[in-house]
Structures are given as structure tokens and as C-alpha cells.
PDB file of C-alpha atoms and ligand atoms in Angstrom:
ATOM      1  CA  MET A 629     141.467 111.292 123.345  1.00  0.00           C
ATOM      2  CA  LYS A 630     143.280 113.118 126.112  1.00  0.00           C
ATOM      3  CA  ILE A 631     141.873 116.357 127.493  1.00  0.00           C
ATOM      4  CA  LYS A 632     142.938 118.796 130.180  1.00  0.00           C
ATOM      5  CA  ILE A 633     140.274 120.377 132.386  1.00  0.00           C
ATOM      6  CA  ASN A 634     141.236 123.561 134.204  1.00  0.00           C
ATOM      7  CA  ILE A 635     139.049 124.650 137.087  1.00  0.00           C
ATOM      8  CA  SER A 636     139.433 128.132 138.553  1.00  0.00           C
ATOM      9  CA  SER A 637     139.344 128.899 142.267  1.00  0.00           C
ATOM     10  CA  ASP A 638     135.834 130.366 142.210  1.00  0.00           C
ATOM     11  CA  ILE A 639     134.264 127.072 141.142  1.00  0.00           C
ATOM     12  CA  LEU A 640     136.667 124.688 142.879  1.00  0.00           C
ATOM     13  CA  ILE A 641     134.157 123.695 145.554  1.00  0.00           C
ATOM     14  CA  LYS A 642     131.490 122.787 143.009  1.00  0.00           C
ATOM     15  CA  PRO A 643     131.301 119.155 141.858  1.00  0.00           C
ATOM     16  CA  ILE A 644     131.309 120.162 138.191  1.00  0.00           C
ATOM     17  CA  MET A 645     132.984 117.021 136.882  1.00  0.00           C
ATOM     18  CA  ALA A 646     130.492 114.739 138.616  1.00  0.00           C
ATOM     19  CA  GLU A 647     127.653 116.908 137.344  1.00  0.00           C
ATOM     20  CA  ALA A 648     128.969 116.795 133.777  1.00  0.00           C
ATOM     21  CA  ILE A 649     129.310 113.014 133.875  1.00  0.00           C
ATOM     22  CA  LEU A 650     125.764 112.607 135.223  1.00  0.00           C
ATOM     23  CA  GLU A 651     124.345 115.152 132.790  1.00  0.00           C
ATOM     24  CA  THR A 652     125.984 113.714 129.657  1.00  0.00           C
ATOM     25  CA  GLY A 653     126.354 110.046 130.563  1.00  0.00           C
ATOM     26  CA  VAL A 654     129.914 110.325 129.210  1.00  0.00           C
ATOM     27  CA  LEU A 655     132.646 108.659 131.238  1.00  0.00           C
ATOM     28  CA  LEU A 656     136.016 110.223 131.942  1.00  0.00           C
ATOM     29  CA  ASN A 657     139.089 108.138 132.658  1.00  0.00           C
ATOM     30  CA  ILE A 658     141.139 110.408 134.915  1.00  0.00           C
ATOM     31  CA  SER A 659     144.902 109.855 134.744  1.00  0.00           C
ATOM     32  CA  GLN A 660     146.214 112.951 136.548  1.00  0.00           C
ATOM     33  CA  ALA A 661     144.645 115.407 138.968  1.00  0.00           C
ATOM     34  CA  HIS A 662     146.112 118.317 140.854  1.00  0.00           C
ATOM     35  CA  PHE A 663     144.164 120.616 143.128  1.00  0.00           C
ATOM     36  CA  ASP A 664     145.330 123.423 145.357  1.00  0.00           C
ATOM     37  CA  ARG A 665     143.715 126.564 146.694  1.00  0.00           C
ATOM     38  CA  SER A 666     144.177 128.516 143.483  1.00  0.00           C
ATOM     39  CA  HIS A 667     143.046 126.053 140.836  1.00  0.00           C
ATOM     40  CA  GLY A 668     142.412 122.499 139.763  1.00  0.00           C
ATOM     41  CA  GLU A 669     143.857 120.663 136.779  1.00  0.00           C
ATOM     42  CA  VAL A 670     142.680 117.277 135.601  1.00  0.00           C
ATOM     43  CA  VAL A 671     143.932 115.154 132.682  1.00  0.00           C
ATOM     44  CA  ALA A 672     141.497 112.556 131.434  1.00  0.00           C
ATOM     45  CA  ASP A 673     140.686 110.345 128.472  1.00  0.00           C
ATOM     46  CA  VAL A 674     137.301 110.662 126.814  1.00  0.00           C
ATOM     47  CA  ASP A 675     135.850 108.887 123.777  1.00  0.00           C
ATOM     48  CA  GLU A 676     136.507 111.034 120.729  1.00  0.00           C
ATOM     49  CA  ASP A 677     132.883 110.994 119.595  1.00  0.00           C
ATOM     50  CA  LYS A 678     131.746 112.171 123.050  1.00  0.00           C
ATOM     51  CA  TYR A 679     134.276 114.974 123.385  1.00  0.00           C
ATOM     52  CA  GLU A 680     132.023 117.810 122.164  1.00  0.00           C
ATOM     53  CA  LEU A 681     129.222 116.812 124.533  1.00  0.00           C
ATOM     54  CA  MET A 682     131.521 116.645 127.538  1.00  0.00           C
ATOM     55  CA  MET A 683     133.441 119.779 126.582  1.00  0.00           C
ATOM     56  CA  LYS A 684     130.229 121.818 126.300  1.00  0.00           C
ATOM     57  CA  SER A 685     128.898 120.559 129.608  1.00  0.00           C
ATOM     58  CA  LEU A 686     132.136 121.353 131.449  1.00  0.00           C
ATOM     59  CA  THR A 687     132.519 124.717 129.721  1.00  0.00           C
ATOM     60  CA  ASN A 688     128.951 125.687 130.675  1.00  0.00           C
ATOM     61  CA  LYS A 689     129.920 125.014 134.276  1.00  0.00           C
ATOM     62  CA  GLY A 690     132.928 127.342 134.049  1.00  0.00           C
ATOM     63  CA  ALA A 691     135.802 124.960 133.325  1.00  0.00           C
ATOM     64  CA  VAL A 692     138.313 125.428 130.513  1.00  0.00           C
ATOM     65  CA  VAL A 693     138.802 122.303 128.411  1.00  0.00           C
ATOM     66  CA  THR A 694     141.813 121.784 126.154  1.00  0.00           C
ATOM     67  CA  GLN A 695     142.465 118.907 123.789  1.00  0.00           C
ATOM     68  CA  LEU A 696     145.902 117.422 124.370  1.00  0.00           C
ATOM     69  CA  ASP A 697     146.466 116.663 120.722  1.00  0.00           C
ATOM     70  CA  THR A 698     149.998 117.993 120.250  1.00  0.00           C
ATOM     71  CA  PRO A 699     152.228 115.666 122.275  1.00  0.00           C
ATOM     72  CA  ILE A 700     155.927 116.044 122.849  1.00  0.00           C
ATOM     73  CA  LYS A 701     158.241 116.234 119.849  1.00  0.00           C
ATOM     74  CA  TRP A 702     161.630 114.620 120.200  1.00  0.00           C
ATOM     75  CA  ASP A 703     164.489 115.728 117.950  1.00  0.00           C
ATOM     76  CA  GLU A 704     166.651 112.651 117.871  1.00  0.00           C
ATOM     77  CA  ASN A 705     169.493 114.563 116.244  1.00  0.00           C
ATOM     78  CA  GLU A 706     169.708 116.998 119.156  1.00  0.00           C
ATOM     79  CA  CYS A 707     169.343 114.362 121.862  1.00  0.00           C
ATOM     80  CA  VAL A 708     172.516 113.524 123.768  1.00  0.00           C
ATOM     81  CA  GLU A 709     170.778 110.687 125.687  1.00  0.00           C
ATOM     82  CA  CYS A 710     171.487 112.177 129.090  1.00  0.00           C
ATOM     83  CA  SER A 711     168.197 110.618 130.327  1.00  0.00           C
ATOM     84  CA  ALA A 712     167.175 113.688 132.333  1.00  0.00           C
ATOM     85  CA  CYS A 713     163.724 113.445 130.747  1.00  0.00           C
ATOM     86  CA  VAL A 714     163.269 109.848 131.888  1.00  0.00           C
ATOM     87  CA  SER A 715     163.135 110.719 135.558  1.00  0.00           C
ATOM     88  CA  VAL A 716     161.009 113.870 135.332  1.00  0.00           C
ATOM     89  CA  CYS A 717     158.179 112.717 133.080  1.00  0.00           C
ATOM     90  CA  PRO A 718     155.107 111.941 135.225  1.00  0.00           C
ATOM     91  CA  THR A 719     153.586 109.566 132.674  1.00  0.00           C
ATOM     92  CA  LYS A 720     156.681 107.577 131.683  1.00  0.00           C
ATOM     93  CA  VAL A 721     156.848 108.730 128.072  1.00  0.00           C
ATOM     94  CA  PHE A 722     160.614 108.120 128.084  1.00  0.00           C
ATOM     95  CA  SER A 723     162.500 104.939 128.778  1.00  0.00           C
ATOM     96  CA  LEU A 724     165.854 103.378 127.998  1.00  0.00           C
ATOM     97  CA  ASP A 725     166.185 100.146 126.077  1.00  0.00           C
ATOM     98  CA  GLU A 726     168.676  97.419 126.900  1.00  0.00           C
ATOM     99  CA  ASP A 727     171.395  99.345 125.028  1.00  0.00           C
ATOM    100  CA  PHE A 728     170.537 102.537 126.966  1.00  0.00           C
ATOM    101  CA  ASN A 729     169.042 104.200 123.904  1.00  0.00           C
ATOM    102  CA  LEU A 730     166.159 106.572 124.603  1.00  0.00           C
ATOM    103  CA  LYS A 731     162.675 105.337 123.635  1.00  0.00           C
ATOM    104  CA  VAL A 732     159.779 107.779 123.391  1.00  0.00           C
ATOM    105  CA  ASP A 733     156.082 106.901 123.589  1.00  0.00           C
ATOM    106  CA  GLU A 734     154.332 110.161 122.662  1.00  0.00           C
ATOM    107  CA  THR A 735     150.876 108.650 123.180  1.00  0.00           C
ATOM    108  CA  LYS A 736     151.357 108.894 126.949  1.00  0.00           C
ATOM    109  CA  CYS A 737     152.232 112.615 126.899  1.00  0.00           C
ATOM    110  CA  ILE A 738     149.970 114.969 128.863  1.00  0.00           C
ATOM    111  CA  GLN A 739     151.856 118.061 127.685  1.00  0.00           C
ATOM    112  CA  CYS A 740     152.935 119.232 131.127  1.00  0.00           C
ATOM    113  CA  GLY A 741     156.156 120.735 129.708  1.00  0.00           C
ATOM    114  CA  THR A 742     158.407 119.482 132.493  1.00  0.00           C
ATOM    115  CA  CYS A 743     160.785 117.626 130.199  1.00  0.00           C
ATOM    116  CA  VAL A 744     161.100 120.598 127.837  1.00  0.00           C
ATOM    117  CA  ASP A 745     162.458 122.695 130.696  1.00  0.00           C
ATOM    118  CA  MET A 746     164.786 119.915 131.840  1.00  0.00           C
ATOM    119  CA  CYS A 747     166.320 118.947 128.500  1.00  0.00           C
ATOM    120  CA  PRO A 748     169.834 120.424 128.322  1.00  0.00           C
ATOM    121  CA  HIS A 749     170.045 120.228 124.536  1.00  0.00           C
ATOM    122  CA  ASN A 750     166.672 121.576 123.346  1.00  0.00           C
ATOM    123  CA  ALA A 751     165.751 118.209 121.917  1.00  0.00           C
ATOM    124  CA  LEU A 752     162.174 118.392 123.198  1.00  0.00           C
ATOM    125  CA  SER A 753     159.372 120.752 122.229  1.00  0.00           C
ATOM    126  CA  LEU A 754     155.628 121.116 122.588  1.00  0.00           C
ATOM    127  CA  GLY A 755     152.927 122.629 120.403  1.00  0.00           C
ATOM    128  CA  ASN A 756     150.629 125.462 121.392  1.00  0.00           C
ATOM    129  CA  ASN A 757     148.876 123.659 124.227  1.00  0.00           C
ATOM    130  CA  LYS A 758     151.738 123.840 126.716  1.00  0.00           C
TER     131      LYS A 758
HETATM  132  S1  SF4 B1102     166.685 115.289 128.377  1.00  0.00           S
HETATM  133 FE1  SF4 B1102     166.895 115.851 126.205  1.00  0.00          FE
HETATM  134  S2  SF4 B1102     168.990 115.319 125.670  1.00  0.00           S
HETATM  135 FE2  SF4 B1102     168.504 114.266 127.593  1.00  0.00          FE
HETATM  136  S3  SF4 B1102     167.775 112.227 126.938  1.00  0.00           S
HETATM  137 FE3  SF4 B1102     165.973 113.537 127.164  1.00  0.00          FE
HETATM  138  S4  SF4 B1102     165.651 114.367 125.082  1.00  0.00           S
HETATM  139 FE4  SF4 B1102     167.705 113.572 125.144  1.00  0.00          FE
HETATM  140  S1  SF4 B1103     155.476 117.143 128.356  1.00  0.00           S
HETATM  141 FE1  SF4 B1103     155.203 116.152 130.379  1.00  0.00          FE
HETATM  142  S2  SF4 B1103     154.057 114.299 129.931  1.00  0.00           S
HETATM  143 FE2  SF4 B1103     154.842 115.017 127.974  1.00  0.00          FE
HETATM  144  S3  SF4 B1103     156.757 113.921 127.704  1.00  0.00           S
HETATM  145 FE3  SF4 B1103     157.271 115.856 128.712  1.00  0.00          FE
HETATM  146  S4  SF4 B1103     157.267 115.434 130.913  1.00  0.00           S
HETATM  147 FE4  SF4 B1103     156.215 113.725 129.882  1.00  0.00          FE
END
């Protein structure tokens, strides 16, 4: 399952992810990471049956962990196939087939919200985890 780990500025210098992995023995497969002076944000996959263990360990160290279980919703009826979403999605959820029809692979979505803001026809929406 995909999770997002938010790390606030006051604990940014601490190696909390490494500590959590060592403490729990649970591996994280990191697919996205962004750090700046104000915060850190990491998207990773973790085995579903190990989620609680990892979540508790990271939370005890001050991180905020969110399950990314409400991926992008595409309203095909509203879509005008402008392909604006294809270029902005960081995880390649959108693609065009040989007939230039939009294809959507929701399983790759990390719920960043970028495409929702870009879509000119309100064909894309996210759940509560945006
Ligand atoms: S940006 Fe919106 S309207 Fe354009 S192709 Fe993507 S979903 Fe369709
Ligand atoms: S929310 Fe982000 S990751 Fe998900 S489809 Fe849109 S741009 Fe891609």
C-alpha cells in the first residue's frame, strides 16, 4: 500500500525513517521524496500487514503518516482529452493510446493534486487525503 510520510522542520535533521526501518524490520519502497527547509514529504510503498507497525513507529518519532487509499477519480464524461494531465502527473498515471484516447492507471496515483488543479474541465477529483 502507498503511504505519505510528512516530516516537520523540527525533526528534519533526525534520521527517523532509518530508525523506524531498523526498529520494525519493515522495509519501505520510496517512490517520491521532497525535502526543503520547512518540511519533508516522502511517498512509499509498505506491505499492508506491516503498515500499523511502521505507522506507529514513525508517528512516535513525530512524523505524520497518511494512507494514500483514495486515488484520483476521472470523470470520463467531463474529460475533453486535452492531455494537460499527461504532462503534469509525476507518476505517469495518464497516457494516450494509439488513437490518442486518455488512459488512466489510478494505481500509480500518489494524490499530489497537481492534475486536479490543471484540468480545465473539472474531470479529475481526489478524496479527503489531498
Ligand atoms: S486535463 Fe482533464 S480534460 Fe484534459 S485530458 Fe486530463 S482529465 Fe481530460
Ligand atoms: S493526483 Fe498527482 S499523482 Fe495522482 S494522478 Fe494527479 S498528478 Fe498524478
